[in-house]
């Protein structure tokens, strides 16, 4: 049912037509065709799915563009825009932001995307050659994630990247950002944007995207100037899922976009993994749902690497928690604090008075080992030591 | 024909004894008032003649001029009915002049000549006593209030007729003379800290707030119990001293909110609604100046529930009161000062939906909206709140598993001892508790142990403590040490103090950075 809703967005008229699996051979064979694709990618109403449908009647990109300009397809505003837009403007804008275009039949185009029902005819890329980006794991999850969720995502991404895997995600805040951050430690991450390749749609993300741009790659199916709009994010998710051979869901509330990404991955026959959490937390709804449907349960990077057929190197199996510099009392408090607890519960279990327990927990907070969330204390997820 | 009696008016909380002169001269029957009578005094003109005539006395059918002196003070309030009537009766020789100069007269008349309860009697009685008068003649309903003043003859009367009888024959009206009562008091306390289930950390924070006179911010989801906690802060504050109780009674009497006659024995708890205006909160009004909620909370607790929903100007208006313990209200009619030293308890949701950080409900608020919401709480106000606390919504198991906590009197005892320590220490610098210490003094008075200093230094780095956050932690740590009876502030005290931070502190960081 979820898959249906994901696809319902693509419109109703398409359903009547037979849609080919992929673009016809020679669709973007000539330079003129590639120039036509620059224009076609800029059209707001022309999804990859509609372009595929159009390619039945016109076997090249130029022919499709001509059809639209003639007024035989596409929306009113798209037709007007297609007539007006000069492909040279698009190429110079691409050049200005240091991006390149990759048509679906070029060697750099990720072949994994061919499995999608509606692969983008053209991708816009900044950064490393996409042929280098292999092997790849996609990571998705809640934007409003918990601090623990972010730490786990970061930990998994970092562990994957250290073992040579690339991490692809959607450049949103929350789990996406944490995954990118983790993988950035080993400079192996790709961000798929839901907007034009030149637009960094949120100022706060500028630094993160900037660093990904320098060490990894930014990918988008939209040429420069396309603004971020909500309807583009599900479309972006299919590229995130499509580029990777496995997908990890860290946190997601009921009905979250993570489930849509997981559906794409399942349709593509990719492995899906999910990180469990407390059943009482609303943010574990999506991962638990997926685990019940057969997704692999992973607790951290080691589980994932094992399931992917790579055994973790010894380094990541180092002691989980260093007890150096801690008093015996503090170590005992960390042993007691297995999950999120009220300070008085910690006090009760340790046989301390409440003020003593509060003081002890705050000392641990200063050392970065526990944190206070809404009046409860929880252990900080300690990362595998590198 | 000329007569002269004494009345009292109240400016702010201070009573002023005034002379009310009456002259009966030739001319058409009329009553003219001079000497800056306010609207409420002008109002008395048409009330007095029927009151006099209903009492079986005679109203002079000639030109009557009443002068209130000194003429530079604006006179307000219905308490002038009785002195004006007495002035006219004295001028028409219907009462003997014998006792007129030794008593002050206060009270509002009704058309049938009876006296009704009048606000501000306690301040008036104090003024009369200071002036060296023998006594006051007051409405019987306010008598117990006036009797709080030592060595003052209080004549409680229920009608104009009784006042005249007293002046003519010295006969006091017979009636029940209720003993001076202190209402509220220990056994009268209706709520107790013991009733709070769970929330041990919040109870502890209340104790620290009470012991050091610190303002408190409670942050938590709806239903966490913020209001319940705030109400109980007043029950663990030290008992009111007699001087404090008199001040509170005066203020409540002036505002007309005295719930029962006699001395207020319980620390006030005021909880104004979010829609309160600036004048309603800090005092004022256009013609009749009135103490605001901050003054009604004097020596008690002012609780602002959903503090982010209050009008911004009203919340900003709290700053003077928080800083100086008093408010000065200036209007066209003059400028008055009301005392306002209270403990502020502010409560807020952590985000617009109210469920950020909640263990069982998802919060969909995006970070920028959370940020905007938190910025609504003005920085300067937040700076004056030493203790910030996240109050979690408890599960049923957590509520039931918890054994009942200590009762208010048990906690109050410790609070009282901690307050004594502070009073002794700060006797020379004019503050009474840690919460009132200005930052630089707090640093000098902290008496940190070596390990406490090391911990603070570390905290500045890892918790990104600002300068103001640092001072706040010092003050709170000092209070915790006072509660523990420790001479030095130890690392444990500092660590506990540092735990009283909250998500609103993120706004702190933004301003500092």
PDB file of N, CA, C and O in Angstrom, chain B residues 306-334:
ATOM      1  N   UNK B 306       2.892  29.258  31.073  1.00  0.00           N
ATOM      2  CA  UNK B 306       3.014  29.505  29.631  1.00  0.00           C
ATOM      3  C   UNK B 306       3.637  30.881  29.410  1.00  0.00           C
ATOM      4  O   UNK B 306       3.058  31.739  28.747  1.00  0.00           O
ATOM      5  N   UNK B 307       4.787  31.093  29.961  1.00  0.00           N
ATOM      6  CA  UNK B 307       5.387  32.432  29.983  1.00  0.00           C
ATOM      7  C   UNK B 307       5.616  32.976  28.574  1.00  0.00           C
ATOM      8  O   UNK B 307       5.601  34.189  28.354  1.00  0.00           O
ATOM      9  N   UNK B 308       5.768  32.089  27.594  1.00  0.00           N
ATOM     10  CA  UNK B 308       5.998  32.576  26.234  1.00  0.00           C
ATOM     11  C   UNK B 308       4.741  33.194  25.633  1.00  0.00           C
ATOM     12  O   UNK B 308       4.813  33.893  24.639  1.00  0.00           O
ATOM     13  N   UNK B 309       3.585  32.926  26.236  1.00  0.00           N
ATOM     14  CA  UNK B 309       2.337  33.461  25.697  1.00  0.00           C
ATOM     15  C   UNK B 309       1.994  34.830  26.280  1.00  0.00           C
ATOM     16  O   UNK B 309       1.019  35.451  25.882  1.00  0.00           O
ATOM     17  N   UNK B 310       2.756  35.292  27.271  1.00  0.00           N
ATOM     18  CA  UNK B 310       2.468  36.600  27.860  1.00  0.00           C
ATOM     19  C   UNK B 310       2.853  37.698  26.886  1.00  0.00           C
ATOM     20  O   UNK B 310       3.735  37.516  26.050  1.00  0.00           O
ATOM     21  N   UNK B 311       2.168  38.829  27.032  1.00  0.00           N
ATOM     22  CA  UNK B 311       2.521  39.958  26.174  1.00  0.00           C
ATOM     23  C   UNK B 311       3.947  40.374  26.473  1.00  0.00           C
ATOM     24  O   UNK B 311       4.361  40.463  27.620  1.00  0.00           O
ATOM     25  N   UNK B 312       4.663  40.661  25.397  1.00  0.00           N
ATOM     26  CA  UNK B 312       6.083  40.923  25.550  1.00  0.00           C
ATOM     27  C   UNK B 312       6.348  42.119  26.480  1.00  0.00           C
ATOM     28  O   UNK B 312       7.218  42.073  27.334  1.00  0.00           O
ATOM     29  N   UNK B 313       5.552  43.203  26.317  1.00  0.00           N
ATOM     30  CA  UNK B 313       5.814  44.398  27.133  1.00  0.00           C
ATOM     31  C   UNK B 313       5.579  44.090  28.604  1.00  0.00           C
ATOM     32  O   UNK B 313       6.268  44.612  29.479  1.00  0.00           O
ATOM     33  N   UNK B 314       4.591  43.224  28.886  1.00  0.00           N
ATOM     34  CA  UNK B 314       4.308  42.886  30.274  1.00  0.00           C
ATOM     35  C   UNK B 314       5.492  42.140  30.894  1.00  0.00           C
ATOM     36  O   UNK B 314       5.922  42.451  32.004  1.00  0.00           O
ATOM     37  N   UNK B 315       6.030  41.191  30.130  1.00  0.00           N
ATOM     38  CA  UNK B 315       7.136  40.408  30.669  1.00  0.00           C
ATOM     39  C   UNK B 315       8.375  41.297  30.847  1.00  0.00           C
ATOM     40  O   UNK B 315       9.082  41.211  31.849  1.00  0.00           O
ATOM     41  N   UNK B 316       8.605  42.187  29.876  1.00  0.00           N
ATOM     42  CA  UNK B 316       9.748  43.093  30.007  1.00  0.00           C
ATOM     43  C   UNK B 316       9.592  43.976  31.235  1.00  0.00           C
ATOM     44  O   UNK B 316      10.566  44.369  31.865  1.00  0.00           O
ATOM     45  N   UNK B 317       8.324  44.304  31.552  1.00  0.00           N
ATOM     46  CA  UNK B 317       8.043  45.167  32.700  1.00  0.00           C
ATOM     47  C   UNK B 317       8.430  44.543  34.026  1.00  0.00           C
ATOM     48  O   UNK B 317       8.520  45.231  35.050  1.00  0.00           O
ATOM     49  N   UNK B 318       8.662  43.234  34.015  1.00  0.00           N
ATOM     50  CA  UNK B 318       9.031  42.557  35.257  1.00  0.00           C
ATOM     51  C   UNK B 318      10.460  42.879  35.686  1.00  0.00           C
ATOM     52  O   UNK B 318      10.833  42.641  36.820  1.00  0.00           O
ATOM     53  N   UNK B 319      11.239  43.406  34.732  1.00  0.00           N
ATOM     54  CA  UNK B 319      12.667  43.499  35.014  1.00  0.00           C
ATOM     55  C   UNK B 319      12.992  44.380  36.206  1.00  0.00           C
ATOM     56  O   UNK B 319      13.824  44.027  37.028  1.00  0.00           O
ATOM     57  N   UNK B 320      12.303  45.539  36.297  1.00  0.00           N
ATOM     58  CA  UNK B 320      12.607  46.435  37.420  1.00  0.00           C
ATOM     59  C   UNK B 320      12.301  45.749  38.744  1.00  0.00           C
ATOM     60  O   UNK B 320      13.084  45.818  39.694  1.00  0.00           O
ATOM     61  N   UNK B 321      11.153  45.077  38.784  1.00  0.00           N
ATOM     62  CA  UNK B 321      10.770  44.411  40.017  1.00  0.00           C
ATOM     63  C   UNK B 321      11.795  43.340  40.389  1.00  0.00           C
ATOM     64  O   UNK B 321      12.193  43.221  41.547  1.00  0.00           O
ATOM     65  N   UNK B 322      12.242  42.577  39.380  1.00  0.00           N
ATOM     66  CA  UNK B 322      13.192  41.505  39.669  1.00  0.00           C
ATOM     67  C   UNK B 322      14.529  42.077  40.133  1.00  0.00           C
ATOM     68  O   UNK B 322      15.221  41.484  40.945  1.00  0.00           O
ATOM     69  N   UNK B 323      14.853  43.240  39.595  1.00  0.00           N
ATOM     70  CA  UNK B 323      16.143  43.852  39.911  1.00  0.00           C
ATOM     71  C   UNK B 323      16.129  44.533  41.281  1.00  0.00           C
ATOM     72  O   UNK B 323      17.011  44.317  42.094  1.00  0.00           O
ATOM     73  N   UNK B 324      15.110  45.357  41.531  1.00  0.00           N
ATOM     74  CA  UNK B 324      15.112  46.221  42.712  1.00  0.00           C
ATOM     75  C   UNK B 324      14.164  45.770  43.819  1.00  0.00           C
ATOM     76  O   UNK B 324      14.174  46.333  44.898  1.00  0.00           O
ATOM     77  N   UNK B 325      13.296  44.830  43.529  1.00  0.00           N
ATOM     78  CA  UNK B 325      12.322  44.429  44.542  1.00  0.00           C
ATOM     79  C   UNK B 325      11.243  45.463  44.774  1.00  0.00           C
ATOM     80  O   UNK B 325      10.601  45.484  45.821  1.00  0.00           O
ATOM     81  N   UNK B 326      11.046  46.344  43.811  1.00  0.00           N
ATOM     82  CA  UNK B 326       9.982  47.340  43.918  1.00  0.00           C
ATOM     83  C   UNK B 326       9.645  47.823  42.515  1.00  0.00           C
ATOM     84  O   UNK B 326      10.440  47.616  41.590  1.00  0.00           O
ATOM     85  N   UNK B 327       8.485  48.440  42.373  1.00  0.00           N
ATOM     86  CA  UNK B 327       8.158  49.050  41.088  1.00  0.00           C
ATOM     87  C   UNK B 327       7.751  50.496  41.323  1.00  0.00           C
ATOM     88  O   UNK B 327       7.145  50.825  42.347  1.00  0.00           O
ATOM     89  N   UNK B 328       8.109  51.341  40.403  1.00  0.00           N
ATOM     90  CA  UNK B 328       7.684  52.728  40.457  1.00  0.00           C
ATOM     91  C   UNK B 328       6.748  52.962  39.288  1.00  0.00           C
ATOM     92  O   UNK B 328       7.101  52.694  38.142  1.00  0.00           O
ATOM     93  N   UNK B 329       5.535  53.392  39.594  1.00  0.00           N
ATOM     94  CA  UNK B 329       4.548  53.619  38.554  1.00  0.00           C
ATOM     95  C   UNK B 329       4.343  55.118  38.430  1.00  0.00           C
ATOM     96  O   UNK B 329       4.023  55.789  39.413  1.00  0.00           O
ATOM     97  N   UNK B 330       4.548  55.638  37.260  1.00  0.00           N
ATOM     98  CA  UNK B 330       4.384  57.068  37.055  1.00  0.00           C
ATOM     99  C   UNK B 330       3.241  57.317  36.080  1.00  0.00           C
ATOM    100  O   UNK B 330       3.200  56.740  35.003  1.00  0.00           O
ATOM    101  N   UNK B 331       2.304  58.132  36.507  1.00  0.00           N
ATOM    102  CA  UNK B 331       1.167  58.483  35.670  1.00  0.00           C
ATOM    103  C   UNK B 331       0.942  59.985  35.797  1.00  0.00           C
ATOM    104  O   UNK B 331       1.598  60.649  36.600  1.00  0.00           O
ATOM    105  N   UNK B 332      -0.022  60.496  35.035  1.00  0.00           N
ATOM    106  CA  UNK B 332      -0.324  61.920  35.106  1.00  0.00           C
ATOM    107  C   UNK B 332      -0.693  62.319  36.533  1.00  0.00           C
ATOM    108  O   UNK B 332      -0.359  63.402  37.001  1.00  0.00           O
ATOM    109  N   UNK B 333      -1.369  61.420  37.249  1.00  0.00           N
ATOM    110  CA  UNK B 333      -1.823  61.763  38.591  1.00  0.00           C
ATOM    111  C   UNK B 333      -0.710  61.698  39.621  1.00  0.00           C
ATOM    112  O   UNK B 333      -0.905  62.054  40.780  1.00  0.00           O
ATOM    113  N   UNK B 334       0.465  61.257  39.223  1.00  0.00           N
ATOM    114  CA  UNK B 334       1.562  61.220  40.174  1.00  0.00           C
ATOM    115  C   UNK B 334       2.356  59.941  40.029  1.00  0.00           C
ATOM    116  O   UNK B 334       2.090  59.129  39.152  1.00  0.00           O
TER     117      UNK B 334
END
